[in-house]
C-alpha cells in the first residue's frame, strides 16, 4: 500500500525549539584566517569531514570558501560531492581514497582521492588509464600506524620502473599522531621521516600539519597546512589557552522546574541523592542529542569541592547535572539560581562562551571533536555572522 507524506512540514521556530544550536560562521571564518596567518608561507586548507565537524557542510564550506580556502578535506566521496556544490573552484580531497565502483563519482565531481595503499593505487591508475588524466594524492604513514603506505614503500615507489605513468600525485600527506603535545618525541620523528619523503617526491606539494601541528613551527608547515578542530573553536594544543573564537552555542529549553527534598533520589537508578532541599530544571536534551550520558552527575554533594559530571549555565550561574542523563532529558540542579531569575521555558547553555566545549568534553571523558560530531539532528540551527 502506498503511503503519502506531507512535503510541507512545518518545524518549530528557533525561538521556541526544545534544543538549539547557534553557529557563528563569522567566528569560524576568523579562526581559519588566524590559522592561515599562523601557517606563514604555506597555503591553508580545511578539514570539513564529519559533516563539517557536525555543523553542516552546506554552511561550513561556503563560509570557508568565501574566506579564501581552496583546499578542503572530506572523509567520503558523498561528503566530497556535497562540498563540491558550495566550493566550485576548490580542490576537494577524499581521505578514504577510492575503491572499484566509485571512480565515476571522483571524475564527475572533480574529487581528488587520497590513495592509502597499493590496492588503491592500482584501482586509481587502472581507472584513469581509460579516461582523461585526473589528480590524486598519496598518504604515507610516518609513525601513527593508521592509513597510508609505509615510508619504505613510498620511497621505493619513487624509483619503481613499473610505476604506472598515470600515477602522478599532486599532494603528499602524512598525519601527526601527537602534535597536541609539543614536547612529544614522536613529533620530531615524524617530521624527519616526512622531510625525507618530501625531498624524494620533489615537485609534489606536501602536507603534514593539522591544527596543533601548525603551532609546532614553520618546519612542520611544508606547502599546505590542513587545520580542523581549531577552525571550529576547539582546543588544539594541550595546556595552552585556546586562541580560537567559540563557534557553537548549544542550548536546551527548561521543560519544568520542580522542587525536591533532601534525601530524595534523582533520575534512573537513584544514584544521585540530594543533600539539601533543591530545585531541579528538567531540560529537553539527552544522549540522543549527543549530550553524552558520561556527563551524568555522580551524586557528589554540591557543597564539596569537586563535582563530577557536566555543568550548564543560566542567569550568570554554573549549574551542575544532577543524576543520570537520559535519552531525551537532562536534569540540572538550579538551587543556587534565584527563583526570580529562572523559569520554565528559559534556555540553559550546554556549551558555548560560558561553558567551553572542551571543558564539557573533559567532563565526559572525551574530546571536543567527538562532542561536536555527535550532535543529534533534533537541534534547531541558526547560522549567524554570514
mmCIF file of C-alpha atoms in Angstrom:
data_model
loop_
_atom_site.group_PDB
_atom_site.id
_atom_site.type_symbol
_atom_site.label_atom_id
_atom_site.label_comp_id
_atom_site.label_asym_id
_atom_site.label_seq_id
_atom_site.Cartn_x
_atom_site.Cartn_y
_atom_site.Cartn_z
ATOM 1 C CA UNK A 1 0.000 0.000 0.000
ATOM 2 C CA UNK A 2 1.367 3.390 -0.961
ATOM 3 C CA UNK A 3 1.912 5.927 1.763
ATOM 4 C CA UNK A 4 1.596 9.637 1.269
ATOM 5 C CA UNK A 5 3.879 12.022 3.109
ATOM 6 C CA UNK A 6 3.410 15.703 3.645
ATOM 7 C CA UNK A 7 6.301 17.519 1.958
ATOM 8 C CA UNK A 8 5.233 20.810 3.540
ATOM 9 C CA UNK A 9 6.457 20.030 7.036
ATOM 10 C CA UNK A 10 6.487 22.927 9.483
ATOM 11 C CA UNK A 11 9.240 22.891 12.071
ATOM 12 C CA UNK A 12 9.302 24.523 15.483
ATOM 13 C CA UNK A 13 10.793 28.029 15.200
ATOM 14 C CA UNK A 14 14.273 28.531 16.614
ATOM 15 C CA UNK A 15 12.980 30.822 19.380
ATOM 16 C CA UNK A 16 10.837 28.004 20.776
ATOM 17 C CA UNK A 17 12.879 24.919 19.854
ATOM 18 C CA UNK A 18 13.379 22.261 22.552
ATOM 19 C CA UNK A 19 17.123 22.287 21.805
ATOM 20 C CA UNK A 20 19.055 24.602 19.536
ATOM 21 C CA UNK A 21 22.472 25.456 18.163
ATOM 22 C CA UNK A 22 23.728 28.916 17.302
ATOM 23 C CA UNK A 23 26.620 28.604 14.853
ATOM 24 C CA UNK A 24 28.739 31.696 14.285
ATOM 25 C CA UNK A 25 30.109 31.425 10.754
ATOM 26 C CA UNK A 26 31.895 34.743 11.149
ATOM 27 C CA UNK A 27 33.879 33.321 14.068
ATOM 28 C CA UNK A 28 34.571 30.169 12.069
ATOM 29 C CA UNK A 29 35.966 32.202 9.158
ATOM 30 C CA UNK A 30 38.031 34.325 11.533
ATOM 31 C CA UNK A 31 39.505 31.208 13.143
ATOM 32 C CA UNK A 32 40.537 29.989 9.687
ATOM 33 C CA UNK A 33 42.166 33.349 8.910
ATOM 34 C CA UNK A 34 44.060 33.162 12.215
ATOM 35 C CA UNK A 35 45.358 29.691 11.294
ATOM 36 C CA UNK A 36 46.247 30.920 7.818
ATOM 37 C CA UNK A 37 48.363 33.663 9.366
ATOM 38 C CA UNK A 38 49.992 31.139 11.717
ATOM 39 C CA UNK A 39 50.800 28.922 8.716
ATOM 40 C CA UNK A 40 53.212 31.505 7.355
ATOM 41 C CA UNK A 41 54.147 30.929 3.718
ATOM 42 C CA UNK A 42 52.176 27.692 3.437
ATOM 43 C CA UNK A 43 48.721 27.579 1.924
ATOM 44 C CA UNK A 44 45.979 26.757 4.411
ATOM 45 C CA UNK A 45 43.290 24.204 3.745
ATOM 46 C CA UNK A 46 40.491 22.964 5.998
ATOM 47 C CA UNK A 47 39.154 19.648 7.225
ATOM 48 C CA UNK A 48 35.386 19.702 6.635
ATOM 49 C CA UNK A 49 34.830 15.976 7.159
ATOM 50 C CA UNK A 50 32.260 14.665 9.628
ATOM 51 C CA UNK A 51 29.632 16.943 8.049
ATOM 52 C CA UNK A 52 31.761 19.977 8.775
ATOM 53 C CA UNK A 53 32.584 18.690 12.280
ATOM 54 C CA UNK A 54 28.875 18.317 12.951
ATOM 55 C CA UNK A 55 27.951 21.861 11.931
ATOM 56 C CA UNK A 56 26.776 21.157 8.389
ATOM 57 C CA UNK A 57 28.890 21.020 5.227
ATOM 58 C CA UNK A 58 26.305 23.152 3.448
ATOM 59 C CA UNK A 59 27.057 26.038 5.858
ATOM 60 C CA UNK A 60 30.714 25.479 6.762
ATOM 61 C CA UNK A 61 32.085 25.018 3.240
ATOM 62 C CA UNK A 62 30.720 28.256 1.718
ATOM 63 C CA UNK A 63 31.872 30.237 4.767
ATOM 64 C CA UNK A 64 35.410 28.894 4.409
ATOM 65 C CA UNK A 65 35.345 29.235 0.631
ATOM 66 C CA UNK A 66 34.309 32.891 0.905
ATOM 67 C CA UNK A 67 37.165 33.414 3.387
ATOM 68 C CA UNK A 68 39.612 32.176 0.743
ATOM 69 C CA UNK A 69 40.050 28.471 1.488
ATOM 70 C CA UNK A 70 40.724 26.479 -1.697
ATOM 71 C CA UNK A 71 41.845 23.091 -0.331
ATOM 72 C CA UNK A 72 39.296 21.040 1.601
ATOM 73 C CA UNK A 73 39.438 17.562 3.088
ATOM 74 C CA UNK A 74 36.469 15.216 3.473
ATOM 75 C CA UNK A 75 36.233 11.596 4.594
ATOM 76 C CA UNK A 76 33.990 10.054 1.924
ATOM 77 C CA UNK A 77 33.001 10.601 -1.716
ATOM 78 C CA UNK A 78 29.466 11.526 -0.617
ATOM 79 C CA UNK A 79 30.842 14.311 1.573
ATOM 80 C CA UNK A 80 33.005 15.407 -1.341
ATOM 81 C CA UNK A 81 30.070 15.592 -3.745
ATOM 82 C CA UNK A 82 28.115 17.712 -1.271
ATOM 83 C CA UNK A 83 31.080 20.016 -0.623
ATOM 84 C CA UNK A 84 31.595 20.490 -4.359
ATOM 85 C CA UNK A 85 28.192 22.210 -4.622
ATOM 86 C CA UNK A 86 29.463 25.049 -2.420
ATOM 87 C CA UNK A 87 33.119 25.237 -3.448
ATOM 88 C CA UNK A 88 33.243 25.173 -7.250
ATOM 89 C CA UNK A 89 36.941 26.036 -7.616
ATOM 90 C CA UNK A 90 38.366 24.259 -4.571
ATOM 91 C CA UNK A 91 40.457 21.112 -4.576
ATOM 92 C CA UNK A 92 38.470 18.579 -2.575
ATOM 93 C CA UNK A 93 40.487 15.660 -1.215
ATOM 94 C CA UNK A 94 38.762 12.437 -0.128
ATOM 95 C CA UNK A 95 40.751 10.949 2.742
ATOM 96 C CA UNK A 96 39.320 7.430 2.482
ATOM 97 C CA UNK A 97 40.668 7.068 -1.029
ATOM 98 C CA UNK A 98 38.964 5.116 -3.789
ATOM 99 C CA UNK A 99 37.685 1.612 -4.434
ATOM 100 C CA UNK A 100 36.341 -0.040 -7.615
ATOM 101 C CA UNK A 101 32.832 1.116 -8.406
ATOM 102 C CA UNK A 102 33.100 4.705 -7.211
ATOM 103 C CA UNK A 103 35.644 6.088 -9.693
ATOM 104 C CA UNK A 104 32.904 7.815 -11.699
ATOM 105 C CA UNK A 105 31.953 9.905 -8.638
ATOM 106 C CA UNK A 106 35.503 11.233 -8.483
ATOM 107 C CA UNK A 107 35.561 12.018 -12.196
ATOM 108 C CA UNK A 108 32.172 13.709 -12.429
ATOM 109 C CA UNK A 109 32.616 15.847 -9.296
ATOM 110 C CA UNK A 110 36.328 16.561 -9.715
ATOM 111 C CA UNK A 111 37.326 14.945 -6.417
ATOM 112 C CA UNK A 112 40.900 14.028 -5.532
ATOM 113 C CA UNK A 113 41.330 10.625 -3.867
ATOM 114 C CA UNK A 114 43.969 10.323 -1.156
ATOM 115 C CA UNK A 115 45.401 6.911 -2.016
ATOM 116 C CA UNK A 116 46.354 4.936 1.079
ATOM 117 C CA UNK A 117 47.526 1.537 -0.193
ATOM 118 C CA UNK A 118 48.964 -0.373 -3.119
ATOM 119 C CA UNK A 119 45.456 -1.668 -3.865
ATOM 120 C CA UNK A 120 44.079 1.851 -4.125
ATOM 121 C CA UNK A 121 46.970 2.982 -6.312
ATOM 122 C CA UNK A 122 46.227 0.095 -8.681
ATOM 123 C CA UNK A 123 42.500 0.876 -8.649
ATOM 124 C CA UNK A 124 43.062 4.528 -9.490
ATOM 125 C CA UNK A 125 45.738 4.076 -12.135
ATOM 126 C CA UNK A 126 43.621 1.461 -13.905
ATOM 127 C CA UNK A 127 40.644 3.809 -13.889
ATOM 128 C CA UNK A 128 42.426 6.905 -15.159
ATOM 129 C CA UNK A 129 44.175 4.894 -17.873
ATOM 130 C CA UNK A 130 40.816 4.712 -19.644
ATOM 131 C CA UNK A 131 39.849 8.319 -19.025
ATOM 132 C CA UNK A 132 41.481 11.702 -19.159
ATOM 133 C CA UNK A 133 44.087 12.473 -16.531
ATOM 134 C CA UNK A 134 42.775 13.055 -13.018
ATOM 135 C CA UNK A 135 44.828 14.121 -9.984
ATOM 136 C CA UNK A 136 45.389 12.019 -6.893
ATOM 137 C CA UNK A 137 47.186 12.400 -3.557
ATOM 138 C CA UNK A 138 49.292 9.914 -1.613
ATOM 139 C CA UNK A 139 49.080 9.229 2.128
ATOM 140 C CA UNK A 140 52.188 7.897 3.874
ATOM 141 C CA UNK A 141 52.256 6.637 7.448
ATOM 142 C CA UNK A 142 55.212 8.172 9.307
ATOM 143 C CA UNK A 143 54.537 6.744 12.755
ATOM 144 C CA UNK A 144 50.823 6.662 13.554
ATOM 145 C CA UNK A 145 50.143 3.147 12.209
ATOM 146 C CA UNK A 146 46.916 4.287 10.640
ATOM 147 C CA UNK A 147 46.250 4.825 6.927
ATOM 148 C CA UNK A 148 48.992 5.109 4.332
ATOM 149 C CA UNK A 149 51.922 3.430 2.667
ATOM 150 C CA UNK A 150 54.935 2.737 4.833
ATOM 151 C CA UNK A 151 57.828 5.157 4.441
ATOM 152 C CA UNK A 152 59.954 2.448 2.803
ATOM 153 C CA UNK A 153 57.226 1.527 0.319
ATOM 154 C CA UNK A 154 56.589 5.163 -0.555
ATOM 155 C CA UNK A 155 60.298 5.771 -1.148
ATOM 156 C CA UNK A 156 60.589 2.627 -3.274
ATOM 157 C CA UNK A 157 57.640 3.776 -5.372
ATOM 158 C CA UNK A 158 59.526 6.907 -6.482
ATOM 159 C CA UNK A 159 62.091 4.931 -8.492
ATOM 160 C CA UNK A 160 59.954 1.914 -9.347
ATOM 161 C CA UNK A 161 60.312 1.320 -13.114
ATOM 162 C CA UNK A 162 56.935 -0.444 -13.151
ATOM 163 C CA UNK A 163 55.178 2.579 -11.634
ATOM 164 C CA UNK A 164 52.276 3.471 -13.935
ATOM 165 C CA UNK A 165 52.599 6.754 -15.789
ATOM 166 C CA UNK A 166 49.039 7.561 -14.716
ATOM 167 C CA UNK A 167 50.172 7.705 -11.073
ATOM 168 C CA UNK A 168 51.157 11.340 -10.637
ATOM 169 C CA UNK A 169 50.180 12.640 -7.179
ATOM 170 C CA UNK A 170 49.655 16.358 -6.704
ATOM 171 C CA UNK A 171 49.961 16.142 -2.924
ATOM 172 C CA UNK A 172 51.947 14.037 -0.468
ATOM 173 C CA UNK A 173 50.418 13.735 3.008
ATOM 174 C CA UNK A 174 51.106 12.288 6.406
ATOM 175 C CA UNK A 175 49.344 12.796 9.730
ATOM 176 C CA UNK A 176 50.848 13.814 13.061
ATOM 177 C CA UNK A 177 49.877 11.499 15.901
ATOM 178 C CA UNK A 178 50.873 13.558 18.952
ATOM 179 C CA UNK A 179 51.075 17.194 17.876
ATOM 180 C CA UNK A 180 48.763 18.342 20.676
ATOM 181 C CA UNK A 181 51.735 17.661 22.984
ATOM 182 C CA UNK A 182 54.521 19.912 21.630
ATOM 183 C CA UNK A 183 57.189 18.037 23.611
ATOM 184 C CA UNK A 184 56.260 14.552 22.429
ATOM 185 C CA UNK A 185 59.284 12.891 20.760
ATOM 186 C CA UNK A 186 57.082 11.377 18.050
ATOM 187 C CA UNK A 187 56.614 14.839 16.516
ATOM 188 C CA UNK A 188 60.294 15.150 15.591
ATOM 189 C CA UNK A 189 60.470 11.532 14.452
ATOM 190 C CA UNK A 190 57.549 12.018 12.086
ATOM 191 C CA UNK A 191 58.904 15.333 10.847
ATOM 192 C CA UNK A 192 62.262 13.846 9.912
ATOM 193 C CA UNK A 193 60.619 10.934 8.102
ATOM 194 C CA UNK A 194 58.348 13.298 6.198
ATOM 195 C CA UNK A 195 61.245 15.585 5.257
ATOM 196 C CA UNK A 196 62.918 12.589 3.620
ATOM 197 C CA UNK A 197 59.713 11.793 1.743
ATOM 198 C CA UNK A 198 59.150 15.386 0.602
ATOM 199 C CA UNK A 199 62.700 15.506 -0.779
ATOM 200 C CA UNK A 200 62.194 12.221 -2.649
ATOM 201 C CA UNK A 201 58.903 13.473 -4.118
ATOM 202 C CA UNK A 202 60.469 16.696 -5.355
ATOM 203 C CA UNK A 203 57.980 18.837 -7.270
ATOM 204 C CA UNK A 204 54.970 17.373 -5.413
ATOM 205 C CA UNK A 205 53.301 19.582 -2.805
ATOM 206 C CA UNK A 206 53.468 18.193 0.728
ATOM 207 C CA UNK A 207 51.246 18.498 3.803
ATOM 208 C CA UNK A 208 51.879 17.364 7.381
ATOM 209 C CA UNK A 209 50.450 19.881 9.872
ATOM 210 C CA UNK A 210 46.968 19.607 11.346
ATOM 211 C CA UNK A 211 45.604 22.192 13.833
ATOM 212 C CA UNK A 212 48.180 21.538 16.579
ATOM 213 C CA UNK A 213 50.895 20.847 14.014
ATOM 214 C CA UNK A 214 50.633 24.434 12.778
ATOM 215 C CA UNK A 215 51.742 25.595 16.227
ATOM 216 C CA UNK A 216 54.823 23.343 16.202
ATOM 217 C CA UNK A 217 56.519 25.875 13.948
ATOM 218 C CA UNK A 218 57.441 26.568 10.297
ATOM 219 C CA UNK A 219 59.367 23.295 9.864
ATOM 220 C CA UNK A 220 56.057 21.455 10.035
ATOM 221 C CA UNK A 221 54.159 23.663 7.579
ATOM 222 C CA UNK A 222 55.582 22.459 4.238
ATOM 223 C CA UNK A 223 53.370 23.567 1.299
ATOM 224 C CA UNK A 224 49.909 23.131 2.785
ATOM 225 C CA UNK A 225 48.502 23.007 6.319
ATOM 226 C CA UNK A 226 45.153 21.370 6.949
ATOM 227 C CA UNK A 227 43.609 22.528 10.245
ATOM 228 C CA UNK A 228 40.441 21.009 11.645
ATOM 229 C CA UNK A 229 39.243 21.371 15.235
ATOM 230 C CA UNK A 230 40.751 24.840 15.764
ATOM 231 C CA UNK A 231 38.585 26.202 12.937
ATOM 232 C CA UNK A 232 35.506 25.105 14.855
ATOM 233 C CA UNK A 233 36.548 26.673 18.158
ATOM 234 C CA UNK A 234 38.095 23.627 19.811
ATOM 235 C CA UNK A 235 41.387 23.310 21.648
ATOM 236 C CA UNK A 236 44.371 22.151 19.615
ATOM 237 C CA UNK A 237 47.384 22.265 21.954
ATOM 238 C CA UNK A 238 47.412 20.746 25.442
ATOM 239 C CA UNK A 239 47.932 23.140 28.330
ATOM 240 C CA UNK A 240 47.757 26.290 26.205
ATOM 241 C CA UNK A 241 44.962 28.856 26.316
ATOM 242 C CA UNK A 242 42.755 28.271 23.309
ATOM 243 C CA UNK A 243 43.147 31.205 20.870
ATOM 244 C CA UNK A 244 40.156 30.178 18.726
ATOM 245 C CA UNK A 245 36.887 32.023 18.968
ATOM 246 C CA UNK A 246 33.866 29.991 20.161
ATOM 247 C CA UNK A 247 31.814 28.954 17.147
ATOM 248 C CA UNK A 248 28.963 26.870 18.579
ATOM 249 C CA UNK A 249 26.492 27.556 21.374
ATOM 250 C CA UNK A 250 24.265 24.640 22.353
ATOM 251 C CA UNK A 251 21.181 25.341 24.459
ATOM 252 C CA UNK A 252 18.301 23.322 25.827
ATOM 253 C CA UNK A 253 14.889 24.520 26.963
ATOM 254 C CA UNK A 254 13.691 24.017 30.517
ATOM 255 C CA UNK A 255 10.501 21.953 30.405
ATOM 256 C CA UNK A 256 9.824 22.042 34.122
ATOM 257 C CA UNK A 257 11.316 23.286 37.372
ATOM 258 C CA UNK A 258 10.449 21.036 40.282
ATOM 259 C CA UNK A 259 11.175 21.142 43.985
ATOM 260 C CA UNK A 260 12.622 18.119 45.726
ATOM 261 C CA UNK A 261 13.633 17.395 49.295
ATOM 262 C CA UNK A 262 16.918 16.394 50.852
ATOM 263 C CA UNK A 263 17.331 12.623 50.789
ATOM 264 C CA UNK A 264 15.312 12.127 47.599
ATOM 265 C CA UNK A 265 16.877 10.394 44.561
ATOM 266 C CA UNK A 266 17.184 11.949 41.103
ATOM 267 C CA UNK A 267 16.808 10.149 37.748
ATOM 268 C CA UNK A 268 17.385 6.493 36.826
ATOM 269 C CA UNK A 269 18.896 4.189 39.391
ATOM 270 C CA UNK A 270 18.645 6.713 42.203
ATOM 271 C CA UNK A 271 22.420 7.194 42.025
ATOM 272 C CA UNK A 272 22.175 10.907 42.835
ATOM 273 C CA UNK A 273 20.670 11.602 46.261
ATOM 274 C CA UNK A 274 20.004 15.207 47.222
ATOM 275 C CA UNK A 275 21.800 16.511 50.273
ATOM 276 C CA UNK A 276 19.558 19.567 50.640
ATOM 277 C CA UNK A 277 16.142 20.773 49.590
ATOM 278 C CA UNK A 278 16.616 21.592 45.923
ATOM 279 C CA UNK A 279 15.156 22.986 42.738
ATOM 280 C CA UNK A 280 15.682 20.899 39.618
ATOM 281 C CA UNK A 281 15.402 22.071 36.000
ATOM 282 C CA UNK A 282 14.498 19.321 33.546
ATOM 283 C CA UNK A 283 15.679 20.219 30.035
ATOM 284 C CA UNK A 284 14.874 18.659 26.688
ATOM 285 C CA UNK A 285 18.291 17.330 25.633
ATOM 286 C CA UNK A 286 19.740 13.882 26.282
ATOM 287 C CA UNK A 287 22.166 11.391 24.884
ATOM 288 C CA UNK A 288 20.074 11.045 21.705
ATOM 289 C CA UNK A 289 21.139 14.631 21.042
ATOM 290 C CA UNK A 290 24.816 13.913 21.636
ATOM 291 C CA UNK A 291 24.828 15.201 25.210
ATOM 292 C CA UNK A 292 26.765 12.232 26.493
ATOM 293 C CA UNK A 293 25.498 10.013 29.297
ATOM 294 C CA UNK A 294 29.020 10.203 30.729
ATOM 295 C CA UNK A 295 28.188 13.797 31.774
ATOM 296 C CA UNK A 296 25.748 12.449 34.359
ATOM 297 C CA UNK A 297 26.085 13.849 37.874
ATOM 298 C CA UNK A 298 27.734 11.434 40.288
ATOM 299 C CA UNK A 299 25.858 12.356 43.402
ATOM 300 C CA UNK A 300 28.748 14.255 44.969
ATOM 301 C CA UNK A 301 27.215 16.895 47.270
ATOM 302 C CA UNK A 302 27.266 20.346 45.721
ATOM 303 C CA UNK A 303 28.976 21.869 48.737
ATOM 304 C CA UNK A 304 32.038 19.687 48.254
ATOM 305 C CA UNK A 305 34.972 20.989 46.244
ATOM 306 C CA UNK A 306 34.613 18.570 43.344
ATOM 307 C CA UNK A 307 31.523 17.952 41.249
ATOM 308 C CA UNK A 308 31.823 15.016 38.864
ATOM 309 C CA UNK A 309 29.709 15.432 35.755
ATOM 310 C CA UNK A 310 28.668 18.213 33.431
ATOM 311 C CA UNK A 311 27.591 21.777 34.031
ATOM 312 C CA UNK A 312 25.236 24.150 32.300
ATOM 313 C CA UNK A 313 24.974 27.919 32.501
ATOM 314 C CA UNK A 314 21.954 30.132 33.114
ATOM 315 C CA UNK A 315 21.358 33.599 34.579
ATOM 316 C CA UNK A 316 25.031 34.043 35.382
ATOM 317 C CA UNK A 317 25.337 30.744 37.250
ATOM 318 C CA UNK A 318 27.065 27.426 36.521
ATOM 319 C CA UNK A 319 24.570 24.679 37.328
ATOM 320 C CA UNK A 320 25.578 21.011 37.696
ATOM 321 C CA UNK A 321 23.969 17.994 36.085
ATOM 322 C CA UNK A 322 22.034 16.008 38.685
ATOM 323 C CA UNK A 323 21.658 12.268 38.230
ATOM 324 C CA UNK A 324 21.842 10.221 35.066
ATOM 325 C CA UNK A 325 21.323 11.802 31.676
ATOM 326 C CA UNK A 326 18.562 10.005 29.791
ATOM 327 C CA UNK A 327 17.746 9.665 26.100
ATOM 328 C CA UNK A 328 15.778 12.897 25.775
ATOM 329 C CA UNK A 329 16.186 14.698 29.102
ATOM 330 C CA UNK A 330 18.867 16.083 31.410
ATOM 331 C CA UNK A 331 18.338 17.400 34.939
ATOM 332 C CA UNK A 332 20.281 20.378 36.286
ATOM 333 C CA UNK A 333 20.368 21.465 39.920
ATOM 334 C CA UNK A 334 19.402 25.161 39.846
ATOM 335 C CA UNK A 335 19.022 25.609 43.605
ATOM 336 C CA UNK A 336 21.635 28.358 43.681
ATOM 337 C CA UNK A 337 19.914 30.396 40.953
ATOM 338 C CA UNK A 338 17.438 32.887 42.457
ATOM 339 C CA UNK A 339 13.863 31.814 41.720
ATOM 340 C CA UNK A 340 13.093 35.222 40.243
ATOM 341 C CA UNK A 341 15.812 34.795 37.582
ATOM 342 C CA UNK A 342 14.727 31.493 36.061
ATOM 343 C CA UNK A 343 11.516 29.900 34.872
ATOM 344 C CA UNK A 344 10.219 27.087 32.679
ATOM 345 C CA UNK A 345 10.759 27.928 29.018
ATOM 346 C CA UNK A 346 14.165 29.527 29.593
ATOM 347 C CA UNK A 347 17.279 28.030 28.000
ATOM 348 C CA UNK A 348 20.304 26.536 29.722
ATOM 349 C CA UNK A 349 23.609 26.757 27.842
ATOM 350 C CA UNK A 350 25.143 23.302 27.432
ATOM 351 C CA UNK A 351 28.337 24.670 25.909
ATOM 352 C CA UNK A 352 29.352 27.935 24.328
ATOM 353 C CA UNK A 353 31.010 31.123 25.551
ATOM 354 C CA UNK A 354 30.297 30.412 29.231
ATOM 355 C CA UNK A 355 30.714 26.625 29.338
ATOM 356 C CA UNK A 356 33.580 25.847 26.961
ATOM 357 C CA UNK A 357 33.274 22.992 24.502
ATOM 358 C CA UNK A 358 36.441 21.267 25.667
ATOM 359 C CA UNK A 359 35.554 21.636 29.352
ATOM 360 C CA UNK A 360 32.332 19.746 28.650
ATOM 361 C CA UNK A 361 34.246 17.150 26.655
ATOM 362 C CA UNK A 362 36.717 16.616 29.505
ATOM 363 C CA UNK A 363 33.844 16.181 31.964
ATOM 364 C CA UNK A 364 32.509 13.445 29.668
ATOM 365 C CA UNK A 365 35.921 11.794 29.396
ATOM 366 C CA UNK A 366 36.175 12.574 25.701
ATOM 367 C CA UNK A 367 37.363 15.311 23.313
ATOM 368 C CA UNK A 368 35.750 18.287 21.627
ATOM 369 C CA UNK A 369 35.879 16.521 18.249
ATOM 370 C CA UNK A 370 33.539 13.788 19.464
ATOM 371 C CA UNK A 371 31.176 16.179 21.178
ATOM 372 C CA UNK A 372 30.735 18.263 18.019
ATOM 373 C CA UNK A 373 30.432 15.391 15.578
ATOM 374 C CA UNK A 374 27.883 13.528 17.699
ATOM 375 C CA UNK A 375 25.389 16.378 17.857
ATOM 376 C CA UNK A 376 21.981 14.937 17.048
ATOM 377 C CA UNK A 377 19.656 16.127 14.315
ATOM 378 C CA UNK A 378 16.996 17.357 16.744
ATOM 379 C CA UNK A 379 18.759 20.664 17.367
ATOM 380 C CA UNK A 380 17.243 23.584 15.518
ATOM 381 C CA UNK A 381 20.114 25.536 13.999
ATOM 382 C CA UNK A 382 20.653 29.220 13.465
ATOM 383 C CA UNK A 383 23.639 30.444 11.466
ATOM 384 C CA UNK A 384 24.871 33.923 12.243
ATOM 385 C CA UNK A 385 27.778 36.116 11.142
ATOM 386 C CA UNK A 386 27.496 35.186 7.453
#
